[in-house]
Every structure is written in C-alpha cells, then in structure tokens.
Coordinates of N, CA, C and O in Angstrom, one line a residue:
R1 N 93.2 3.3 -98.6 CA 94.2 3.4 -99.7 C 94.9 2.0 -99.8 O 95.3 1.6 -100.9
E2 N 95.1 1.4 -98.6 CA 95.8 0.0 -98.7 C 94.9 -0.9 -99.4 O 95.4 -1.8 -100.2
I3 N 93.6 -0.9 -99.2 CA 92.7 -1.8 -99.9 C 92.7 -1.6 -101.4 O 92.6 -2.5 -102.2
A4 N 92.9 -0.3 -101.8 CA 92.9 0.0 -103.2 C 94.1 -0.7 -103.9 O 94.1 -0.9 -105.1
Q5 N 95.2 -1.0 -103.1 CA 96.3 -1.7 -103.7 C 96.2 -3.2 -103.8 O 97.0 -3.8 -104.4
E6 N 95.2 -3.7 -103.1 CA 95.0 -5.2 -103.1 C 94.5 -5.6 -104.5 O 93.7 -5.0 -105.2
D7 N 94.9 -6.8 -104.9 CA 94.4 -7.4 -106.1 C 93.2 -8.2 -105.9 O 93.2 -9.5 -106.0
T8 N 92.1 -7.5 -105.5 CA 90.8 -8.1 -105.2 C 89.7 -7.3 -105.9 O 90.0 -6.2 -106.3
M9 N 88.5 -7.9 -105.9 CA 87.4 -7.1 -106.5 C 87.2 -5.8 -105.6 O 87.0 -4.7 -106.2
L10 N 87.3 -6.0 -104.3 CA 87.1 -4.8 -103.4 C 88.2 -3.8 -103.7 O 87.9 -2.6 -103.8
G11 N 89.4 -4.2 -103.8 CA 90.5 -3.3 -104.1 C 90.4 -2.6 -105.4 O 90.6 -1.4 -105.5
E12 N 89.9 -3.3 -106.5 CA 89.7 -2.7 -107.8 C 88.6 -1.7 -107.7 O 88.6 -0.6 -108.3
K13 N 87.5 -2.0 -106.9 CA 86.4 -1.1 -106.8 C 86.8 0.2 -106.1 O 86.5 1.3 -106.5
V14 N 87.5 0.1 -105.0 CA 88.0 1.3 -104.3 C 88.9 2.1 -105.1 O 88.8 3.3 -105.2
Q15 N 89.8 1.4 -105.8 CA 90.8 2.1 -106.7 C 90.0 2.9 -107.8 O 90.4 4.1 -108.1
H16 N 89.0 2.3 -108.4 CA 88.3 3.0 -109.4 C 87.6 4.2 -108.9 O 87.6 5.3 -109.5
E17 N 86.9 4.1 -107.7 CA 86.2 5.2 -107.1 C 87.2 6.4 -106.8 O 86.9 7.5 -107.0
M18 N 88.3 6.0 -106.2 CA 89.3 7.0 -105.9 C 89.8 7.7 -107.1 O 90.0 8.9 -107.1
A19 N 90.1 7.0 -108.2 CA 90.7 7.5 -109.4 C 89.7 8.5 -110.1 O 90.1 9.5 -110.7
T20 N 88.4 8.3 -109.9 CA 87.4 9.2 -110.6 C 87.0 10.3 -109.7 O 86.2 11.2 -110.1
G21 N 87.6 10.4 -108.5 CA 87.3 11.4 -107.5 C 86.0 11.2 -106.7 O 85.6 12.0 -105.9
N22 N 85.4 10.0 -106.9 CA 84.2 9.7 -106.2 C 84.6 9.2 -104.8 O 85.7 8.6 -104.6
L23 N 83.7 9.3 -103.9 CA 83.8 8.7 -102.6 C 83.4 7.2 -102.7 O 82.5 6.9 -103.4
V24 N 84.1 6.4 -101.9 CA 83.7 5.0 -101.8 C 82.3 4.8 -101.3 O 81.9 5.6 -100.4
E25 N 81.6 3.9 -101.8 CA 80.2 3.6 -101.4 C 80.1 3.5 -99.8 O 80.9 2.8 -99.2
P26 N 79.1 4.1 -99.2 CA 78.9 4.1 -97.8 C 78.9 2.7 -97.2 O 79.6 2.5 -96.1
A27 N 78.2 1.8 -97.8 CA 78.1 0.4 -97.2 C 79.5 -0.2 -97.2 O 79.9 -0.9 -96.3
L28 N 80.3 0.0 -98.2 CA 81.6 -0.5 -98.3 C 82.5 0.1 -97.2 O 83.3 -0.6 -96.5
V29 N 82.4 1.4 -97.0 CA 83.2 2.0 -96.0 C 82.8 1.5 -94.6 O 83.7 1.3 -93.8
T30 N 81.5 1.3 -94.4 CA 81.0 0.8 -93.1 C 81.6 -0.6 -92.8 O 82.1 -0.8 -91.7
D31 N 81.7 -1.4 -93.8 CA 82.3 -2.7 -93.6 C 83.8 -2.7 -93.3 O 84.2 -3.4 -92.4
I32 N 84.5 -1.7 -94.0 CA 85.9 -1.6 -93.7 C 86.1 -1.1 -92.2 O 87.0 -1.6 -91.5
V33 N 85.3 -0.1 -91.8 CA 85.4 0.5 -90.5 C 85.1 -0.6 -89.4 O 85.8 -0.7 -88.4
D34 N 84.0 -1.4 -89.7 CA 83.6 -2.4 -88.7 C 84.8 -3.4 -88.5 O 85.1 -3.7 -87.4
K35 N 85.4 -3.8 -89.6 CA 86.5 -4.8 -89.4 C 87.7 -4.1 -88.7 O 88.4 -4.8 -87.9
A36 N 88.0 -2.8 -89.0 CA 89.0 -2.1 -88.3 C 88.8 -2.0 -86.8 O 89.7 -2.2 -86.0
L37 N 87.5 -1.7 -86.4 CA 87.2 -1.5 -85.0 C 87.3 -2.8 -84.2 O 87.6 -2.8 -83.0
D38 N 87.2 -4.0 -84.9 CA 87.4 -5.2 -84.2 C 88.9 -5.4 -83.7 O 89.1 -6.1 -82.7
T39 N 89.8 -4.6 -84.3 CA 91.2 -4.8 -83.9 C 91.7 -3.7 -83.0 O 92.9 -3.7 -82.5
I40 N 90.8 -2.7 -82.6 CA 91.3 -1.6 -81.8 C 90.8 -1.7 -80.4 O 89.6 -1.9 -80.2
P41 N 91.7 -1.6 -79.4 CA 91.2 -1.7 -78.0 C 90.3 -0.5 -77.7 O 90.4 0.6 -78.2
K42 N 89.3 -0.8 -76.9 CA 88.2 0.2 -76.6 C 88.8 1.5 -75.9 O 88.2 2.5 -76.0
D43 N 89.9 1.4 -75.2 CA 90.5 2.6 -74.5 C 91.4 3.4 -75.4 O 92.0 4.4 -74.9
K44 N 91.6 3.0 -76.7 CA 92.5 3.8 -77.5 C 91.7 4.9 -78.2 O 90.6 4.8 -78.6
L45 N 92.4 6.0 -78.4 CA 91.9 7.1 -79.2 C 92.0 6.8 -80.7 O 93.0 6.3 -81.2
I46 N 90.9 7.0 -81.4 CA 90.8 6.7 -82.8 C 90.7 8.0 -83.6 O 89.9 8.9 -83.2
I47 N 91.4 8.1 -84.7 CA 91.2 9.3 -85.5 C 90.7 8.8 -86.9 O 91.3 7.9 -87.5
F48 N 89.5 9.2 -87.2 CA 88.9 9.0 -88.5 C 89.2 10.1 -89.4 O 88.7 11.2 -89.2
D49 N 90.0 9.9 -90.4 CA 90.4 11.0 -91.3 C 89.5 11.0 -92.5 O 89.7 10.1 -93.4
G50 N 88.6 11.9 -92.7 CA 87.7 12.0 -93.8 C 86.5 11.1 -93.7 O 85.8 10.8 -94.7
Y51 N 86.2 10.6 -92.5 CA 85.1 9.8 -92.3 C 84.5 10.1 -90.9 O 85.3 10.2 -90.0
P52 N 83.2 10.2 -90.7 CA 82.2 10.1 -91.7 C 82.0 11.4 -92.5 O 82.4 12.5 -92.0
R53 N 81.5 11.3 -93.7 CA 81.3 12.4 -94.6 C 79.8 12.8 -94.8 O 79.5 13.8 -95.3
T54 N 79.0 11.8 -94.5 CA 77.5 12.0 -94.7 C 76.8 11.6 -93.5 O 77.3 10.8 -92.6
L55 N 75.5 12.1 -93.4 CA 74.7 11.6 -92.2 C 74.5 10.1 -92.3 O 74.4 9.5 -91.2
E56 N 74.3 9.6 -93.4 CA 74.2 8.1 -93.5 C 75.3 7.4 -92.9 O 75.2 6.4 -92.1
Q57 N 76.5 7.9 -93.2 CA 77.7 7.3 -92.6 C 77.8 7.6 -91.1 O 78.3 6.7 -90.3
V58 N 77.3 8.7 -90.6 CA 77.3 9.0 -89.2 C 76.4 8.0 -88.5 O 76.8 7.4 -87.4
Y59 N 75.2 7.8 -89.0 CA 74.3 6.8 -88.4 C 74.9 5.4 -88.4 O 74.7 4.7 -87.4
A60 N 75.5 5.0 -89.5 CA 76.2 3.7 -89.5 C 77.3 3.6 -88.5 O 77.5 2.6 -87.8
L61 N 78.1 4.7 -88.4 CA 79.2 4.8 -87.4 C 78.6 4.7 -86.0 O 79.2 4.0 -85.2
E62 N 77.6 5.4 -85.7 CA 77.0 5.3 -84.4 C 76.6 3.9 -84.0 O 76.9 3.4 -82.9
D63 N 76.0 3.2 -85.0 CA 75.6 1.8 -84.8 C 76.9 0.9 -84.5 O 76.9 0.1 -83.6
L64 N 77.9 1.1 -85.3 CA 79.2 0.4 -85.1 C 79.8 0.6 -83.8 O 80.3 -0.3 -83.1
L65 N 79.8 1.9 -83.4 CA 80.4 2.3 -82.1 C 79.7 1.7 -81.0 O 80.3 1.3 -80.0
K66 N 78.3 1.7 -81.1 CA 77.5 1.0 -80.0 C 77.9 -0.5 -79.9 O 78.1 -1.0 -78.9
K67 N 77.9 -1.1 -81.1 CA 78.3 -2.5 -81.2 C 79.6 -2.8 -80.5 O 79.8 -3.8 -79.8
H68 N 80.6 -1.9 -80.7 CA 81.9 -2.1 -80.2 C 82.1 -1.4 -78.8 O 83.2 -1.3 -78.3
E69 N 81.0 -0.8 -78.3 CA 81.0 -0.1 -77.0 C 82.0 1.0 -76.9 O 82.8 1.1 -76.0
M70 N 82.0 1.9 -77.9 CA 82.9 3.0 -78.0 C 82.0 4.3 -78.2 O 80.9 4.2 -78.8
P71 N 82.5 5.4 -77.7 CA 81.8 6.7 -77.8 C 81.8 7.3 -79.2 O 82.7 7.0 -80.0
L72 N 80.8 8.2 -79.5 CA 80.8 8.9 -80.8 C 82.0 9.9 -80.8 O 82.4 10.5 -79.8
P73 N 82.7 10.0 -81.9 CA 84.0 10.8 -81.9 C 83.7 12.3 -81.9 O 82.7 12.8 -82.3
L74 N 84.8 13.0 -81.6 CA 84.8 14.4 -81.7 C 85.0 14.7 -83.2 O 85.8 14.0 -83.9
F75 N 84.3 15.7 -83.8 CA 84.4 16.0 -85.2 C 85.2 17.2 -85.3 O 84.8 18.3 -85.0
V76 N 86.5 17.1 -85.8 CA 87.4 18.2 -85.9 C 87.6 18.6 -87.4 O 87.8 17.7 -88.2
V77 N 87.4 19.8 -87.7 CA 87.6 20.3 -89.1 C 88.7 21.3 -89.1 O 88.7 22.3 -88.3
I78 N 89.7 21.0 -89.9 CA 90.9 21.9 -90.0 C 90.6 22.7 -91.3 O 90.7 22.1 -92.4
K79 N 90.2 23.9 -91.1 CA 89.7 24.7 -92.2 C 90.9 25.4 -93.0 O 91.8 26.0 -92.3
I80 N 90.9 25.3 -94.3 CA 91.8 26.0 -95.1 C 91.0 26.5 -96.3 O 89.9 26.1 -96.6
T81 N 91.6 27.5 -97.0 CA 90.9 28.0 -98.2 C 90.9 27.0 -99.3 O 91.8 26.1 -99.3
R82 N 90.0 27.2 -100.2 CA 89.9 26.3 -101.4 C 91.2 26.4 -102.2 O 91.7 25.3 -102.7
H83 N 91.7 27.6 -102.3 CA 93.0 27.8 -103.1 C 94.1 27.0 -102.4 O 94.9 26.3 -103.1
E84 N 94.2 27.1 -101.1 CA 95.2 26.4 -100.4 C 95.1 24.9 -100.5 O 96.1 24.2 -100.7
A85 N 93.9 24.4 -100.4 CA 93.6 22.9 -100.6 C 94.1 22.5 -101.9 O 94.8 21.4 -102.1
L86 N 93.7 23.2 -103.0 CA 94.1 22.8 -104.3 C 95.6 22.9 -104.5 O 96.2 21.9 -105.0
D87 N 96.3 23.9 -103.9 CA 97.7 24.0 -104.0 C 98.4 22.8 -103.3 O 99.3 22.2 -103.8
R88 N 97.9 22.5 -102.1 CA 98.5 21.3 -101.3 C 98.3 20.0 -102.1 O 99.2 19.2 -102.2
L89 N 97.1 19.8 -102.6 CA 96.8 18.5 -103.2 C 97.6 18.4 -104.6 O 98.0 17.3 -104.9
T90 N 97.7 19.4 -105.3 CA 98.4 19.3 -106.6 C 100.0 19.2 -106.4 O 100.7 18.8 -107.3
H91 N 100.5 19.5 -105.2 CA 101.9 19.3 -104.9 C 102.2 18.0 -104.1 O 103.3 17.8 -103.7
R92 N 101.1 17.3 -103.8 CA 101.3 16.1 -103.0 C 101.7 14.9 -103.9 O 101.2 14.7 -104.9
R93 N 102.6 14.1 -103.3 CA 103.1 12.9 -104.0 C 103.1 11.8 -103.0 O 103.2 12.0 -101.8
L94 N 102.9 10.6 -103.5 CA 102.8 9.4 -102.7 C 104.0 8.5 -103.1 O 104.3 8.3 -104.2
C95 N 104.7 8.0 -102.0 CA 105.8 7.0 -102.3 C 105.2 5.7 -102.7 O 104.4 5.1 -102.0
A96 N 105.6 5.2 -103.8 CA 105.1 3.9 -104.3 C 105.6 2.8 -103.4 O 104.9 1.7 -103.4
R97 N 106.6 2.9 -102.6 CA 107.1 1.9 -101.8 C 106.6 1.9 -100.4 O 105.9 1.0 -99.9
C98 N 106.8 3.0 -99.7 CA 106.4 3.1 -98.2 C 105.0 3.7 -98.0 O 104.5 3.8 -96.9
K99 N 104.4 4.3 -99.1 CA 103.1 4.9 -99.1 C 103.1 6.2 -98.3 O 102.0 6.7 -98.0
G100 N 104.2 6.8 -98.0 CA 104.2 8.1 -97.4 C 103.8 9.2 -98.3 O 103.9 9.1 -99.5
N101 N 103.2 10.3 -97.8 CA 102.7 11.4 -98.5 C 103.7 12.6 -98.3 O 104.1 12.8 -97.2
F102 N 104.0 13.3 -99.4 CA 105.0 14.3 -99.3 C 104.6 15.5 -100.2 O 104.0 15.4 -101.3
D103 N 105.0 16.7 -99.7 CA 104.8 17.9 -100.5 C 106.1 18.1 -101.3 O 107.2 18.4 -100.7
V104 N 106.1 18.0 -102.6 CA 107.3 18.0 -103.4 C 108.0 19.4 -103.3 O 109.2 19.4 -103.6
R105 N 107.3 20.4 -102.9 CA 108.0 21.7 -102.8 C 108.9 21.7 -101.7 O 109.8 22.6 -101.6
L106 N 108.8 20.8 -100.7 CA 109.7 20.8 -99.5 C 110.8 19.8 -99.7 O 111.6 19.6 -98.8
L107 N 110.9 19.1 -100.8 CA 111.9 18.0 -101.0 C 113.1 18.5 -101.9 O 112.9 19.2 -102.8
E108 N 114.2 18.0 -101.5 CA 115.4 18.3 -102.4 C 115.3 17.6 -103.7 O 115.6 18.2 -104.7
Y109 N 114.9 16.3 -103.7 CA 114.7 15.5 -104.9 C 113.2 15.2 -105.0 O 112.7 14.5 -104.2
Q110 N 112.6 15.8 -106.0 CA 111.1 15.7 -106.1 C 110.6 14.4 -106.7 O 109.4 14.1 -106.7
D111 N 111.5 13.5 -107.1 CA 111.0 12.2 -107.7 C 111.4 11.0 -106.8 O 111.1 9.9 -107.1
R112 N 112.1 11.3 -105.6 CA 112.5 10.2 -104.7 C 112.0 10.4 -103.3 O 112.0 11.6 -102.8
C113 N 111.5 9.4 -102.7 CA 111.1 9.5 -101.3 C 112.2 9.7 -100.3 O 113.2 9.0 -100.4
P114 N 112.1 10.7 -99.5 CA 113.2 11.0 -98.6 C 113.3 10.0 -97.4 O 114.3 9.9 -96.8
S115 N 112.3 9.2 -97.3 CA 112.3 8.2 -96.2 C 112.9 6.8 -96.6 O 113.7 6.3 -95.9
C116 N 112.5 6.4 -97.8 CA 113.0 5.0 -98.3 C 113.6 5.0 -99.6 O 114.1 4.0 -100.1
G117 N 113.6 6.1 -100.4 CA 114.2 6.2 -101.7 C 113.3 5.7 -102.8 O 113.7 5.7 -104.0
G118 N 112.1 5.3 -102.5 CA 111.1 4.9 -103.5 C 110.7 6.0 -104.4 O 111.0 7.2 -104.2
D119 N 110.1 5.6 -105.5 CA 109.6 6.6 -106.5 C 108.4 7.3 -105.9 O 107.5 6.7 -105.3
L120 N 108.4 8.6 -106.2 CA 107.2 9.4 -105.8 C 106.3 9.5 -107.0 O 106.7 9.8 -108.1
I121 N 105.0 9.2 -106.7 CA 104.0 9.2 -107.8 C 102.9 10.2 -107.5 O 102.6 10.5 -106.4
Y122 N 102.3 10.6 -108.6 CA 101.1 11.5 -108.5 C 99.9 10.7 -108.4 O 99.6 9.8 -109.2
R123 N 99.2 10.9 -107.3 CA 98.0 10.1 -107.0 C 96.9 10.4 -108.0 O 96.7 11.6 -108.4
D124 N 96.2 9.4 -108.5 CA 95.1 9.6 -109.4 C 94.0 10.5 -108.9 O 93.5 11.3 -109.6
D125 N 93.8 10.5 -107.6 CA 92.7 11.3 -107.0 C 93.2 12.7 -106.7 O 92.4 13.6 -106.3
D126 N 94.4 13.1 -107.1 CA 94.9 14.4 -107.0 C 95.0 15.1 -108.3 O 95.6 16.2 -108.5
Q127 N 94.4 14.6 -109.3 CA 94.3 15.2 -110.6 C 93.3 16.4 -110.4 O 92.3 16.2 -109.7
P128 N 93.4 17.5 -111.1 CA 92.5 18.6 -110.9 C 91.0 18.3 -111.1 O 90.2 18.8 -110.3
A129 N 90.7 17.5 -112.0 CA 89.2 17.2 -112.2 C 88.7 16.4 -111.0 O 87.6 16.6 -110.6
A130 N 89.5 15.4 -110.5 CA 89.0 14.6 -109.4 C 89.0 15.5 -108.1 O 88.0 15.4 -107.3
I131 N 89.9 16.5 -108.0 CA 89.9 17.4 -106.8 C 88.6 18.2 -106.9 O 87.9 18.4 -105.9
E132 N 88.3 18.8 -108.0 CA 87.1 19.6 -108.2 C 85.8 18.8 -107.8 O 84.9 19.4 -107.2
E133 N 85.8 17.6 -108.2 CA 84.6 16.7 -107.9 C 84.5 16.5 -106.3 O 83.5 16.6 -105.8
R134 N 85.7 16.3 -105.7 CA 85.7 16.2 -104.2 C 85.3 17.5 -103.5 O 84.5 17.4 -102.6
F135 N 85.7 18.6 -104.1 CA 85.3 19.9 -103.5 C 83.7 20.0 -103.6 O 83.1 20.5 -102.6
S136 N 83.2 19.7 -104.7 CA 81.7 19.8 -104.9 C 81.0 18.9 -103.9 O 80.0 19.4 -103.2
L137 N 81.4 17.7 -103.7 CA 80.8 16.8 -102.7 C 81.0 17.3 -101.3 O 80.1 17.3 -100.5
F138 N 82.2 17.8 -101.0 CA 82.5 18.4 -99.7 C 81.6 19.5 -99.3 O 81.0 19.6 -98.2
D139 N 81.4 20.5 -100.3 CA 80.6 21.6 -100.0 C 79.2 21.3 -99.7 O 78.5 21.9 -98.8
M140 N 78.6 20.3 -100.4 CA 77.2 19.8 -100.1 C 77.1 19.2 -98.7 O 76.1 19.4 -98.1
Q141 N 78.1 18.5 -98.3 CA 77.9 17.7 -97.1 C 78.5 18.4 -95.8 O 78.0 18.1 -94.7
D142 N 79.4 19.3 -96.0 CA 80.1 19.9 -94.8 C 79.2 20.6 -93.8 O 79.3 20.3 -92.6
S143 N 78.3 21.4 -94.3 CA 77.4 22.2 -93.3 C 76.5 21.2 -92.5 O 76.2 21.5 -91.3
I144 N 76.0 20.2 -93.2 CA 75.2 19.2 -92.5 C 75.9 18.5 -91.4 O 75.4 18.4 -90.3
M145 N 77.2 18.1 -91.7 CA 78.0 17.4 -90.7 C 78.3 18.3 -89.5 O 78.3 17.9 -88.4
Q146 N 78.7 19.6 -89.8 CA 79.0 20.5 -88.8 C 77.8 20.7 -87.8 O 78.0 20.7 -86.6
H147 N 76.6 20.9 -88.4 CA 75.4 21.1 -87.6 C 75.2 19.9 -86.7 O 74.9 20.0 -85.5
Y148 N 75.3 18.7 -87.3 CA 75.0 17.5 -86.5 C 75.9 17.3 -85.3 O 75.4 17.1 -84.2
F149 N 77.2 17.4 -85.6 CA 78.2 17.2 -84.5 C 78.1 18.4 -83.5 O 78.3 18.2 -82.3
A150 N 77.9 19.6 -84.0 CA 77.8 20.7 -83.1 C 76.6 20.6 -82.1 O 76.7 20.9 -80.9
S151 N 75.5 20.0 -82.6 CA 74.3 19.8 -81.8 C 74.6 18.8 -80.7 O 73.9 18.8 -79.7
K152 N 75.6 18.0 -80.8 CA 76.0 17.0 -79.8 C 77.2 17.5 -78.9 O 77.7 16.8 -78.1
G153 N 77.6 18.8 -79.2 CA 78.8 19.3 -78.5 C 80.1 18.6 -78.9 O 81.0 18.6 -78.1
L154 N 80.1 18.1 -80.1 CA 81.3 17.3 -80.6 C 81.9 17.9 -81.8 O 82.5 17.2 -82.6
Y155 N 81.8 19.2 -82.0 CA 82.4 19.8 -83.2 C 83.4 20.9 -82.8 O 83.2 21.7 -81.9
V156 N 84.6 20.8 -83.4 CA 85.7 21.8 -83.2 C 86.2 22.2 -84.6 O 86.4 21.3 -85.4
E157 N 86.4 23.5 -84.8 CA 87.0 24.0 -86.0 C 88.3 24.6 -85.7 O 88.4 25.4 -84.8
I158 N 89.3 24.3 -86.5 CA 90.7 24.8 -86.3 C 91.1 25.5 -87.6 O 90.9 25.0 -88.7
D159 N 91.8 26.6 -87.4 CA 92.2 27.4 -88.6 C 93.5 26.7 -89.1 O 94.6 26.9 -88.6
G160 N 93.3 26.0 -90.2 CA 94.5 25.3 -90.9 C 95.4 26.2 -91.7 O 96.4 25.7 -92.2
M161 N 95.1 27.5 -91.7 CA 96.0 28.4 -92.4 C 97.2 28.9 -91.5 O 98.1 29.5 -92.0
K162 N 97.1 28.6 -90.2 CA 98.1 28.9 -89.3 C 99.3 27.9 -89.5 O 99.2 26.9 -90.2
D163 N 100.5 28.2 -88.9 CA 101.6 27.3 -89.1 C 101.3 26.0 -88.5 O 100.5 25.8 -87.6
A164 N 102.0 24.9 -89.0 CA 101.7 23.6 -88.6 C 101.8 23.3 -87.1 O 101.0 22.6 -86.6
E165 N 102.8 24.0 -86.5 CA 102.9 23.8 -85.0 C 101.7 24.3 -84.3 O 101.3 23.7 -83.3
E166 N 101.2 25.4 -84.7 CA 100.0 26.0 -84.0 C 98.8 25.1 -84.2 O 98.0 24.9 -83.3
V167 N 98.6 24.7 -85.5 CA 97.5 23.8 -85.8 C 97.6 22.5 -84.9 O 96.6 22.0 -84.3
H168 N 98.8 22.0 -84.8 CA 99.0 20.8 -84.0 C 98.7 21.0 -82.5 O 98.0 20.2 -81.9
R169 N 99.1 22.2 -82.0 CA 98.8 22.5 -80.6 C 97.3 22.6 -80.4 O 96.7 22.1 -79.4
E170 N 96.6 23.3 -81.3 CA 95.1 23.4 -81.2 C 94.4 22.1 -81.3 O 93.4 21.8 -80.6
L171 N 94.9 21.2 -82.1 CA 94.3 19.9 -82.3 C 94.5 19.1 -81.0 O 93.6 18.5 -80.5
L172 N 95.7 19.1 -80.4 CA 96.0 18.4 -79.2 C 95.1 19.0 -78.0 O 94.6 18.2 -77.2
K173 N 94.9 20.3 -78.0 CA 94.1 20.9 -77.0 C 92.6 20.4 -77.1 O 92.0 20.1 -76.2
A174 N 92.1 20.4 -78.4 CA 90.7 19.9 -78.6 C 90.6 18.5 -78.2 O 89.6 18.1 -77.5
I175 N 91.5 17.6 -78.5 CA 91.4 16.2 -78.2 C 91.5 16.1 -76.7 O 90.8 15.3 -76.1
S176 N 92.4 16.8 -76.0 CA 92.5 16.7 -74.5 C 91.2 17.1 -73.8 O 90.9 16.5 -72.8
H177 N 90.5 18.1 -74.3 CA 89.2 18.5 -73.7 C 88.1 17.4 -73.9 O 87.2 17.3 -73.2
Y178 N 88.3 16.7 -75.0 CA 87.3 15.7 -75.3 C 87.5 14.4 -74.5 O 86.5 13.8 -74.0
S179 N 88.7 14.0 -74.4 CA 89.0 12.7 -73.7 C 89.0 12.7 -72.2 O 88.8 13.6 -71.6

C-alpha cells in the first residue's frame, strides 16, 4: 500500500491494480518481498499478510527465503464467513494521514482518525465490485494453498468469528508452536 502512494510507475501500477480489485502481478510482488527481506534480520518473526496467494508465489517465496537463509513460513488462515468479510470491508476506512485502518462503526466520529485527526477515506479496493472480484480470486486459490502448506505441516486455521481476544490467543499459540 505504501508503494501505491509513491509517485512512480511502480506506484501507479500497484494503485491501478488495487483500485480494480486485481492482485498485483506476482513478479512485482516477488521483487517487493525480496527487497523487504534484505532489511529483516534472519532471527525475526515475519508476518506475510495476504502473501503468498498462489503456488507460483509460494515457489518464488521459497527461492527468496533460501536466498536469505530463512525458513518457509507458517500459513495461518483466519476464517470468517463471506458475509462477515463483506461487512468488515465495507465499514473499513483508511486514514489519509497516518494510514491506519479503522472500522467506522466503532468510532465516535466516522470522518476523523482517532489517532491523528486525519481524514478517513474509503479505500478504492473496498468498493463492492472490487471486493467481489477478490472473493472470486480467493475462492479459486484458497484450497490449493491450504493443501500445499498442510502437506508440509505448516497450515493452521483459526475461527475468526470468535471475539478478537480469543482469535489473538489462538494466533499466538499457533506461532509459539511454530517458532
């Protein structure tokens, strides 16, 4: 998302893909991840949020992790219903200043960031048409990814319909068993 804000060809390309609900090209994502891994100490826990999404990306990530001498990550899926996902996404807003994400249903003032006072904006990729496109892509790729990581003993599924504290506890438990 930071790259999408840059006034560069790369930033414009990422911004366009996100606005249309498309995923950023795998080769582009691989380059971004490779550069990020250069800056992360090998002993640090890394959380990839929404990546990898395809087997092509998994294979690219495996190559990058070998290059950086890091292990293949635990694949954690926090499962929620499609209805809940749509509800959360359509109520999500982004602060134009600090880039924080907020659920407007939980805010006293739905147009101002509670952290910095910046304007809260509706993300282009949270438009209903873009969300439906992402759901379609996710449905096609999800079972393949689950099978791949499960076959390596690196798959954990958490019930995201539980309260946030319970989801957090289960996530920490999964991570502690992995590390």
